[in-house]
mmCIF file of C-alpha atoms and ligand atoms in Angstrom:
data_model
loop_
_atom_site.group_PDB
_atom_site.id
_atom_site.type_symbol
_atom_site.label_atom_id
_atom_site.label_comp_id
_atom_site.label_asym_id
_atom_site.label_seq_id
_atom_site.Cartn_x
_atom_site.Cartn_y
_atom_site.Cartn_z
ATOM 1 C CA MET A 1 -224.178 -87.647 16.020
ATOM 2 C CA LYS A 2 -221.330 -85.169 15.798
ATOM 3 C CA ALA A 3 -221.275 -82.252 18.246
ATOM 4 C CA MET A 4 -218.929 -79.493 19.362
ATOM 5 C CA HIS A 5 -218.449 -80.034 23.106
ATOM 6 C CA LEU A 6 -216.995 -77.805 25.812
ATOM 7 C CA THR A 7 -215.512 -79.775 28.720
ATOM 8 C CA SER A 8 -213.996 -76.902 30.688
ATOM 9 C CA PRO A 9 -214.270 -73.138 30.154
ATOM 10 C CA ARG A 10 -211.215 -71.569 28.546
ATOM 11 C CA VAL A 11 -210.427 -68.561 26.372
ATOM 12 C CA ILE A 12 -211.628 -69.037 22.810
ATOM 13 C CA GLU A 13 -208.114 -68.441 21.425
ATOM 14 C CA SER A 14 -207.182 -71.874 22.844
ATOM 15 C CA SER A 15 -209.940 -73.514 20.723
ATOM 16 C CA PRO A 16 -211.738 -75.156 23.668
ATOM 17 C CA LEU A 17 -214.579 -76.703 21.633
ATOM 18 C CA GLN A 18 -213.914 -80.256 20.510
ATOM 19 C CA LEU A 19 -215.675 -82.285 17.841
ATOM 20 C CA THR A 20 -216.994 -85.409 19.552
ATOM 21 C CA GLU A 21 -219.409 -88.256 18.914
ATOM 22 C CA ALA A 22 -222.589 -88.156 21.037
ATOM 23 C CA ILE A 23 -225.779 -90.190 21.302
ATOM 24 C CA ILE A 24 -228.834 -88.787 19.506
ATOM 25 C CA PRO A 25 -231.249 -87.726 22.257
ATOM 26 C CA THR A 26 -234.675 -89.365 22.580
ATOM 27 C CA PRO A 27 -237.527 -86.824 22.852
ATOM 28 C CA ASP A 28 -239.820 -87.277 25.852
ATOM 29 C CA GLU A 29 -243.613 -87.027 25.496
ATOM 30 C CA ASP A 30 -243.651 -83.194 25.366
ATOM 31 C CA GLU A 31 -240.566 -82.827 23.207
ATOM 32 C CA ILE A 32 -239.596 -82.769 19.550
ATOM 33 C CA LEU A 33 -236.381 -84.141 18.087
ATOM 34 C CA LEU A 34 -234.848 -81.613 15.755
ATOM 35 C CA ARG A 35 -232.397 -82.358 12.972
ATOM 36 C CA VAL A 36 -230.251 -79.242 13.166
ATOM 37 C CA SER A 37 -229.533 -77.336 10.003
ATOM 38 C CA SER A 38 -227.819 -74.200 11.296
ATOM 39 C CA CYS A 39 -226.959 -72.450 14.524
ATOM 40 C CA GLY A 40 -226.059 -68.801 14.990
ATOM 41 C CA ILE A 41 -223.140 -67.784 17.188
ATOM 42 C CA CYS A 42 -223.653 -65.216 19.922
ATOM 43 C CA HIS A 43 -221.627 -63.282 22.518
ATOM 44 C CA THR A 44 -223.457 -65.304 25.171
ATOM 45 C CA ASP A 45 -221.830 -68.455 23.736
ATOM 46 C CA LEU A 46 -218.468 -66.753 24.276
ATOM 47 C CA HIS A 47 -219.413 -65.872 27.871
ATOM 48 C CA VAL A 48 -220.357 -69.533 28.481
ATOM 49 C CA ILE A 49 -217.247 -70.938 26.773
ATOM 50 C CA GLU A 50 -214.823 -68.538 28.457
ATOM 51 C CA GLY A 51 -216.446 -68.975 31.886
ATOM 52 C CA GLU A 52 -217.659 -65.398 32.395
ATOM 53 C CA LEU A 53 -221.013 -67.035 33.116
ATOM 54 C CA PRO A 54 -220.567 -69.670 35.848
ATOM 55 C CA PRO A 55 -220.911 -73.178 34.314
ATOM 56 C CA ARG A 56 -224.270 -74.890 34.922
ATOM 57 C CA LYS A 57 -223.556 -78.100 32.981
ATOM 58 C CA LEU A 58 -220.275 -79.610 31.786
ATOM 59 C CA PRO A 59 -219.581 -80.927 29.288
ATOM 60 C CA ILE A 60 -221.993 -78.752 27.338
ATOM 61 C CA ILE A 61 -222.869 -78.276 23.671
ATOM 62 C CA PRO A 62 -223.295 -74.476 23.241
ATOM 63 C CA GLY A 63 -225.571 -72.667 20.788
ATOM 64 C CA HIS A 64 -229.045 -71.160 21.131
ATOM 65 C CA GLN A 65 -230.094 -69.817 17.701
ATOM 66 C CA VAL A 66 -231.023 -73.036 16.005
ATOM 67 C CA THR A 67 -232.999 -73.876 12.900
ATOM 68 C CA GLY A 68 -233.844 -77.355 11.696
ATOM 69 C CA MET A 69 -236.473 -79.913 10.811
ATOM 70 C CA VAL A 70 -238.680 -81.896 13.183
ATOM 71 C CA GLU A 71 -237.687 -85.538 12.886
ATOM 72 C CA LYS A 72 -239.611 -87.143 15.780
ATOM 73 C CA ILE A 73 -242.359 -85.935 18.093
ATOM 74 C CA GLY A 74 -243.347 -87.012 21.591
ATOM 75 C CA SER A 75 -246.778 -88.579 22.178
ATOM 76 C CA ARG A 76 -248.301 -85.397 23.672
ATOM 77 C CA VAL A 77 -246.962 -82.920 21.096
ATOM 78 C CA LYS A 78 -249.813 -81.188 19.240
ATOM 79 C CA ASN A 79 -248.269 -77.993 17.829
ATOM 80 C CA PHE A 80 -245.704 -79.533 15.443
ATOM 81 C CA SER A 81 -245.553 -82.431 13.002
ATOM 82 C CA ILE A 82 -242.684 -84.394 11.516
ATOM 83 C CA GLY A 83 -241.084 -82.379 8.701
ATOM 84 C CA ASP A 84 -241.990 -78.932 10.122
ATOM 85 C CA ARG A 85 -239.249 -76.338 10.086
ATOM 86 C CA VAL A 86 -238.646 -74.855 13.533
ATOM 87 C CA GLY A 87 -236.406 -72.436 15.391
ATOM 88 C CA ILE A 88 -235.018 -72.784 18.920
ATOM 89 C CA ALA A 89 -234.014 -69.826 21.085
ATOM 90 C CA TRP A 90 -232.247 -69.133 24.413
ATOM 91 C CA LEU A 91 -235.268 -69.866 26.640
ATOM 92 C CA HIS A 92 -235.370 -73.679 26.727
ATOM 93 C CA TRP A 93 -238.043 -73.929 29.384
ATOM 94 C CA ALA A 94 -239.819 -71.863 32.056
ATOM 95 C CA CYS A 95 -241.869 -73.301 34.939
ATOM 96 C CA GLY A 96 -245.183 -71.595 34.135
ATOM 97 C CA ASP A 97 -245.974 -71.565 37.831
ATOM 98 C CA CYS A 98 -243.864 -68.918 39.581
ATOM 99 C CA GLU A 99 -244.794 -65.300 40.244
ATOM 100 C CA TYR A 100 -242.883 -64.143 37.143
ATOM 101 C CA CYS A 101 -244.319 -66.768 34.788
ATOM 102 C CA LYS A 102 -247.866 -66.099 35.960
ATOM 103 C CA HIS A 103 -247.517 -62.393 35.177
ATOM 104 C CA GLY A 104 -246.143 -62.630 31.648
ATOM 105 C CA ARG A 105 -242.510 -62.356 32.704
ATOM 106 C CA GLU A 106 -241.271 -65.893 32.061
ATOM 107 C CA ASN A 107 -237.965 -64.335 30.954
ATOM 108 C CA LEU A 108 -237.343 -63.764 34.684
ATOM 109 C CA CYS A 109 -238.499 -67.257 35.799
ATOM 110 C CA SER A 110 -236.358 -68.389 38.731
ATOM 111 C CA HIS A 111 -236.434 -71.981 37.453
ATOM 112 C CA ALA A 112 -235.834 -71.210 33.772
ATOM 113 C CA LYS A 113 -233.466 -73.370 31.765
ATOM 114 C CA PHE A 114 -231.434 -71.959 28.900
ATOM 115 C CA THR A 115 -230.386 -73.579 25.632
ATOM 116 C CA GLY A 116 -226.679 -74.245 25.321
ATOM 117 C CA TYR A 117 -226.146 -73.363 29.005
ATOM 118 C CA ASP A 118 -228.370 -75.504 31.284
ATOM 119 C CA VAL A 119 -229.051 -78.022 28.520
ATOM 120 C CA ASP A 120 -227.205 -78.943 25.335
ATOM 121 C CA GLY A 121 -227.616 -76.494 22.474
ATOM 122 C CA GLY A 122 -227.309 -76.335 18.715
ATOM 123 C CA TYR A 123 -223.622 -76.849 17.846
ATOM 124 C CA THR A 124 -224.639 -80.361 16.885
ATOM 125 C CA GLU A 125 -226.690 -82.476 14.479
ATOM 126 C CA TYR A 126 -229.678 -83.299 16.716
ATOM 127 C CA MET A 127 -231.449 -81.727 19.689
ATOM 128 C CA ALA A 128 -234.488 -82.677 21.773
ATOM 129 C CA VAL A 129 -236.450 -79.628 22.960
ATOM 130 C CA PRO A 130 -239.834 -78.924 24.590
ATOM 131 C CA ALA A 131 -242.322 -78.408 21.750
ATOM 132 C CA GLY A 132 -243.914 -75.492 23.618
ATOM 133 C CA PHE A 133 -240.670 -73.510 23.366
ATOM 134 C CA ALA A 134 -240.018 -73.988 19.631
ATOM 135 C CA TYR A 135 -241.013 -71.449 16.957
ATOM 136 C CA SER A 136 -242.348 -71.811 13.429
ATOM 137 C CA ILE A 137 -240.077 -70.195 10.847
ATOM 138 C CA SER A 138 -241.473 -68.201 7.909
ATOM 139 C CA LYS A 139 -240.749 -69.456 4.399
ATOM 140 C CA ARG A 140 -239.335 -65.991 3.678
ATOM 141 C CA PHE A 141 -236.077 -67.012 5.377
ATOM 142 C CA THR A 142 -233.514 -69.701 4.633
ATOM 143 C CA ASP A 143 -232.293 -71.693 7.640
ATOM 144 C CA GLU A 144 -229.081 -69.638 7.746
ATOM 145 C CA GLU A 145 -230.938 -66.318 7.454
ATOM 146 C CA ALA A 146 -233.380 -67.307 10.194
ATOM 147 C CA ALA A 147 -230.823 -68.497 12.769
ATOM 148 C CA PRO A 148 -229.666 -65.010 13.902
ATOM 149 C CA LEU A 149 -233.278 -63.905 14.324
ATOM 150 C CA LEU A 150 -233.626 -66.346 17.228
ATOM 151 C CA CYS A 151 -231.375 -64.553 19.724
ATOM 152 C CA ALA A 152 -229.771 -61.532 18.090
ATOM 153 C CA GLY A 153 -233.181 -60.670 16.652
ATOM 154 C CA ILE A 154 -235.450 -61.506 19.588
ATOM 155 C CA ILE A 155 -233.196 -59.937 22.248
ATOM 156 C CA GLY A 156 -232.690 -56.868 20.065
ATOM 157 C CA TYR A 157 -236.464 -56.587 19.739
ATOM 158 C CA ARG A 158 -236.998 -56.848 23.499
ATOM 159 C CA ALA A 159 -234.246 -54.263 24.003
ATOM 160 C CA LEU A 160 -236.056 -51.952 21.550
ATOM 161 C CA ARG A 161 -239.290 -52.366 23.499
ATOM 162 C CA LEU A 162 -237.551 -51.727 26.819
ATOM 163 C CA SER A 163 -235.698 -48.691 25.429
ATOM 164 C CA GLU A 164 -239.185 -47.164 24.961
ATOM 165 C CA VAL A 165 -238.206 -45.652 21.625
ATOM 166 C CA LYS A 166 -241.287 -44.313 19.801
ATOM 167 C CA PRO A 167 -241.873 -44.027 16.040
ATOM 168 C CA GLY A 168 -240.018 -41.039 14.611
ATOM 169 C CA GLN A 169 -237.628 -40.651 17.572
ATOM 170 C CA ARG A 170 -233.838 -40.734 17.670
ATOM 171 C CA LEU A 171 -232.232 -43.989 18.858
ATOM 172 C CA GLY A 172 -228.565 -44.699 19.605
ATOM 173 C CA LEU A 173 -227.053 -48.170 19.164
ATOM 174 C CA PHE A 174 -223.730 -48.875 20.906
ATOM 175 C CA GLY A 175 -221.953 -51.789 19.249
ATOM 176 C CA PHE A 176 -223.028 -52.940 15.798
ATOM 177 C CA GLY A 177 -222.918 -56.719 15.641
ATOM 178 C CA ALA A 178 -225.582 -59.322 14.943
ATOM 179 C CA SER A 179 -228.278 -57.841 17.189
ATOM 180 C CA ALA A 180 -227.853 -54.210 16.150
ATOM 181 C CA HIS A 181 -227.832 -54.959 12.421
ATOM 182 C CA ILE A 182 -231.286 -56.510 12.860
ATOM 183 C CA ALA A 183 -232.585 -53.899 15.338
ATOM 184 C CA ILE A 184 -231.736 -51.032 12.958
ATOM 185 C CA GLN A 185 -234.007 -52.572 10.314
ATOM 186 C CA VAL A 186 -236.888 -52.742 12.807
ATOM 187 C CA VAL A 187 -236.551 -49.120 13.941
ATOM 188 C CA LYS A 188 -236.078 -47.848 10.402
ATOM 189 C CA TYR A 189 -239.397 -49.597 9.653
ATOM 190 C CA TRP A 190 -240.846 -47.651 12.603
ATOM 191 C CA GLY A 191 -239.564 -44.395 11.067
ATOM 192 C CA CYS A 192 -236.852 -43.712 13.653
ATOM 193 C CA GLU A 193 -233.492 -42.024 13.094
ATOM 194 C CA VAL A 194 -230.640 -44.294 14.130
ATOM 195 C CA PHE A 195 -227.247 -43.188 15.452
ATOM 196 C CA VAL A 196 -224.612 -45.931 15.586
ATOM 197 C CA PHE A 197 -221.529 -45.951 17.821
ATOM 198 C CA SER A 198 -218.864 -48.535 17.007
ATOM 199 C CA ARG A 199 -215.084 -48.690 17.111
ATOM 200 C CA SER A 200 -215.087 -50.889 13.962
ATOM 201 C CA VAL A 201 -214.883 -49.086 10.608
ATOM 202 C CA HIS A 202 -216.474 -52.124 8.927
ATOM 203 C CA HIS A 203 -219.366 -52.162 11.359
ATOM 204 C CA ARG A 204 -219.934 -48.413 10.894
ATOM 205 C CA LYS A 205 -219.941 -48.897 7.137
ATOM 206 C CA LEU A 206 -222.573 -51.654 7.403
ATOM 207 C CA ALA A 207 -224.623 -49.356 9.672
ATOM 208 C CA GLU A 208 -224.520 -46.616 7.031
ATOM 209 C CA GLN A 209 -225.594 -49.084 4.349
ATOM 210 C CA LEU A 210 -228.510 -50.111 6.562
ATOM 211 C CA GLY A 211 -229.625 -46.494 6.925
ATOM 212 C CA ALA A 212 -227.962 -45.025 10.033
ATOM 213 C CA VAL A 213 -228.206 -41.212 9.857
ATOM 214 C CA TRP A 214 -224.951 -40.796 11.840
ATOM 215 C CA THR A 215 -222.084 -43.114 12.779
ATOM 216 C CA GLY A 216 -219.028 -42.588 14.948
ATOM 217 C CA THR A 217 -217.091 -43.957 17.897
ATOM 218 C CA ALA A 218 -218.383 -43.845 21.478
ATOM 219 C CA ASP A 219 -216.005 -40.919 22.107
ATOM 220 C CA GLU A 220 -217.752 -38.827 19.494
ATOM 221 C CA VAL A 221 -220.888 -36.769 20.119
ATOM 222 C CA PRO A 222 -223.679 -36.658 17.535
ATOM 223 C CA PRO A 223 -225.256 -33.287 16.663
ATOM 224 C CA LEU A 224 -228.531 -34.082 18.459
ATOM 225 C CA LEU A 225 -229.390 -35.706 21.808
ATOM 226 C CA LEU A 226 -231.066 -39.124 21.652
ATOM 227 C CA HIS A 227 -234.458 -40.170 23.045
ATOM 228 C CA SER A 228 -233.305 -43.743 23.710
ATOM 229 C CA ALA A 229 -230.217 -45.874 23.391
ATOM 230 C CA ILE A 230 -229.322 -49.558 23.495
ATOM 231 C CA MET A 231 -225.953 -50.895 24.626
ATOM 232 C CA PHE A 232 -225.084 -54.088 22.747
ATOM 233 C CA ALA A 233 -221.337 -53.939 23.466
ATOM 234 C CA PRO A 234 -220.522 -55.787 26.735
ATOM 235 C CA ALA A 235 -218.341 -52.833 27.786
ATOM 236 C CA GLY A 236 -219.368 -51.108 31.041
ATOM 237 C CA GLU A 237 -217.091 -48.128 30.376
ATOM 238 C CA LEU A 238 -219.421 -47.099 27.547
ATOM 239 C CA VAL A 239 -222.404 -46.601 29.885
ATOM 240 C CA PRO A 240 -221.439 -43.050 31.010
ATOM 241 C CA LYS A 241 -220.620 -42.214 27.385
ATOM 242 C CA ALA A 242 -224.094 -43.322 26.343
ATOM 243 C CA LEU A 243 -225.739 -41.296 29.138
ATOM 244 C CA ARG A 244 -223.856 -38.229 27.939
ATOM 245 C CA VAL A 245 -225.729 -38.274 24.611
ATOM 246 C CA LEU A 246 -229.152 -39.190 26.051
ATOM 247 C CA ASP A 247 -231.814 -36.487 26.266
ATOM 248 C CA LYS A 248 -233.770 -35.683 29.455
ATOM 249 C CA GLY A 249 -236.238 -38.461 30.300
ATOM 250 C CA GLY A 250 -234.443 -40.864 27.959
ATOM 251 C CA THR A 251 -233.852 -44.578 28.527
ATOM 252 C CA LEU A 252 -230.667 -46.563 28.090
ATOM 253 C CA ALA A 253 -231.286 -50.332 27.750
ATOM 254 C CA LEU A 254 -228.360 -52.689 28.373
ATOM 255 C CA ALA A 255 -228.896 -55.722 26.141
ATOM 256 C CA GLY A 256 -226.097 -58.069 27.225
ATOM 257 C CA ILE A 257 -226.159 -60.940 29.716
ATOM 258 C CA HIS A 258 -222.665 -59.979 30.899
ATOM 259 C CA MET A 259 -220.870 -56.648 31.019
ATOM 260 C CA THR A 260 -217.528 -55.437 32.332
ATOM 261 C CA PRO A 261 -217.873 -53.214 35.455
ATOM 262 C CA ILE A 262 -219.593 -49.875 34.973
ATOM 263 C CA PRO A 263 -217.361 -47.012 36.235
ATOM 264 C CA SER A 264 -218.825 -44.503 38.669
ATOM 265 C CA PHE A 265 -220.160 -41.346 37.064
ATOM 266 C CA ASP A 266 -221.506 -37.954 37.974
ATOM 267 C CA TYR A 267 -225.142 -37.812 39.089
ATOM 268 C CA SER A 268 -225.837 -35.150 36.465
ATOM 269 C CA LEU A 269 -225.500 -37.854 33.762
ATOM 270 C CA ILE A 270 -228.586 -39.670 35.032
ATOM 271 C CA TYR A 271 -230.479 -36.706 36.559
ATOM 272 C CA HIS A 272 -233.537 -35.345 34.697
ATOM 273 C CA GLU A 273 -235.232 -38.709 34.915
ATOM 274 C CA ARG A 274 -232.959 -40.669 32.660
ATOM 275 C CA THR A 275 -233.368 -44.433 33.124
ATOM 276 C CA ILE A 276 -230.868 -47.280 32.832
ATOM 277 C CA ARG A 277 -232.302 -50.785 32.642
ATOM 278 C CA SER A 278 -230.991 -54.195 31.734
ATOM 279 C CA VAL A 279 -232.647 -56.642 29.348
ATOM 280 C CA ALA A 280 -232.789 -60.217 30.595
ATOM 281 C CA ASN A 281 -233.641 -63.085 28.232
ATOM 282 C CA SER A 282 -236.981 -62.917 26.434
ATOM 283 C CA THR A 283 -240.468 -64.344 26.620
ATOM 284 C CA ARG A 284 -242.052 -66.615 24.043
ATOM 285 C CA GLN A 285 -244.409 -63.757 23.199
ATOM 286 C CA ASP A 286 -241.360 -61.588 22.306
ATOM 287 C CA GLY A 287 -240.243 -64.384 19.985
ATOM 288 C CA ILE A 288 -243.637 -64.801 18.330
ATOM 289 C CA ASP A 289 -244.143 -61.029 17.905
ATOM 290 C CA PHE A 290 -240.642 -60.460 16.569
ATOM 291 C CA LEU A 291 -240.622 -63.371 14.096
ATOM 292 C CA LYS A 292 -243.956 -62.144 12.692
ATOM 293 C CA LEU A 293 -242.595 -58.610 12.335
ATOM 294 C CA ALA A 294 -239.322 -59.882 10.833
ATOM 295 C CA ALA A 295 -241.242 -61.667 8.056
ATOM 296 C CA GLU A 296 -243.480 -58.620 7.478
ATOM 297 C CA ILE A 297 -240.615 -56.064 7.111
ATOM 298 C CA PRO A 298 -238.853 -58.373 5.895
ATOM 299 C CA ILE A 299 -235.563 -58.347 7.829
ATOM 300 C CA ARG A 300 -232.483 -59.108 5.743
ATOM 301 C CA THR A 301 -229.833 -60.780 7.877
ATOM 302 C CA GLU A 302 -226.222 -60.427 6.730
ATOM 303 C CA VAL A 303 -224.703 -63.798 7.546
ATOM 304 C CA GLU A 304 -221.206 -65.187 7.451
ATOM 305 C CA ILE A 305 -221.430 -68.976 7.290
ATOM 306 C CA PHE A 306 -218.922 -71.432 8.788
ATOM 307 C CA PRO A 307 -218.975 -75.238 8.935
ATOM 308 C CA LEU A 308 -219.931 -76.618 12.380
ATOM 309 C CA THR A 309 -216.405 -77.936 12.837
ATOM 310 C CA GLU A 310 -215.031 -74.382 12.603
ATOM 311 C CA ALA A 311 -216.984 -73.122 15.636
ATOM 312 C CA ASN A 312 -213.778 -72.131 17.470
ATOM 313 C CA ARG A 313 -212.553 -70.005 14.566
ATOM 314 C CA ALA A 314 -215.970 -68.395 14.065
ATOM 315 C CA LEU A 315 -216.118 -67.434 17.757
ATOM 316 C CA GLN A 316 -212.559 -66.072 17.659
ATOM 317 C CA LEU A 317 -213.630 -63.780 14.805
ATOM 318 C CA LEU A 318 -216.759 -62.785 16.743
ATOM 319 C CA LYS A 319 -214.654 -61.889 19.789
ATOM 320 C CA SER A 320 -212.346 -59.682 17.745
ATOM 321 C CA GLY A 321 -215.259 -57.933 16.008
ATOM 322 C CA GLN A 322 -214.417 -59.317 12.575
ATOM 323 C CA ILE A 323 -217.798 -60.750 11.634
ATOM 324 C CA ARG A 324 -219.974 -58.635 9.370
ATOM 325 C CA GLY A 325 -223.583 -59.032 10.491
ATOM 326 C CA ALA A 326 -224.140 -62.425 12.112
ATOM 327 C CA GLY A 327 -222.022 -65.586 12.213
ATOM 328 C CA VAL A 328 -223.831 -68.862 11.542
ATOM 329 C CA LEU A 329 -222.607 -72.443 11.803
ATOM 330 C CA SER A 330 -223.948 -74.668 9.080
ATOM 331 C CA VAL A 331 -224.331 -78.281 10.104
ATOM 332 C CA LYS A 332 -223.111 -80.708 7.480
ATOM 333 C CA TYR A 333 -225.147 -83.884 7.609
ATOM 334 C CA TYR A 334 -223.240 -87.022 8.436
ATOM 335 C CA ASP A 335 -224.481 -90.543 7.832
ATOM 336 C CA THR A 336 -225.791 -91.495 11.267
ATOM 337 C CA SER A 337 -227.780 -94.533 10.146
ATOM 338 C CA SER A 338 -225.021 -97.031 10.884
HETATM 339 ZN ZN1 ZN B 401 -241.429 -69.615 36.335
HETATM 340 ZN ZN1 ZN B 402 -227.610 -65.130 22.205
#
């Protein structure tokens, strides 16, 4: 099979991913073999590729928003059959046994393994994954439309839950990429007013089209204070700016896995019981709940599609904020029968 491999972390401008030939994995008894159709690109992939996250496995095939078809199943797999369409997300596996797993917080599992980081991900033609960590995908979505739901969507949904925004309230979104363009559709469905902060004119325009009541840069101040806010941009310097527009008792949720340092700020910005919290990974229940909601709304993902072999270029565009909505790699099928 063809795959885009990373052998050593480097800046994306140097095109570190290489197209290589790899052996199709054999699923073990609890796994399914997936023929990959598409894989979304994510800022976390950039953090892995550029080494901002310490490497856990090298070489590695990145990618953790995967859709495809089940091609083989292990002897103990009961929840999927050959030919089923499935989605794979960031959480590859959790132990089920630790204090976190036992209390519904498998996203914090100390032994968790992550797709495209601890194990090979979806920038490839085939993947073997634990059947218990794969999701069914609604017929409402094409493979390309569904891919961004699997991280951008699920993490955005968990961030919304952790931001404690209630129906009808005012929510701020800082950064308007793949995750935010999905999250805004969820909160609009909940009847919230959404305020979007982005330095990109194109991203602000998309936000307005998707129903933001106000858009501006992080240096601007909207006319009303916000009940909750979510930081999608991995830029620590925006945290005090977000606190400045948060009402008393409000919550700021930080959705990224990596962020530049947060500058010190005056206590008054967080006084009056404002809360800052990070969002780490997601549970399978988040995934199930979100995918159900996404089909019910239904969420419309704006996708920009690239061939698998153009993963470097797609990620360069992601880094420079030039992707509208979500970037998705489409996997062209090669003849692997020989
Ligand atoms: Zn665990
Ligand atoms: Zn991701």
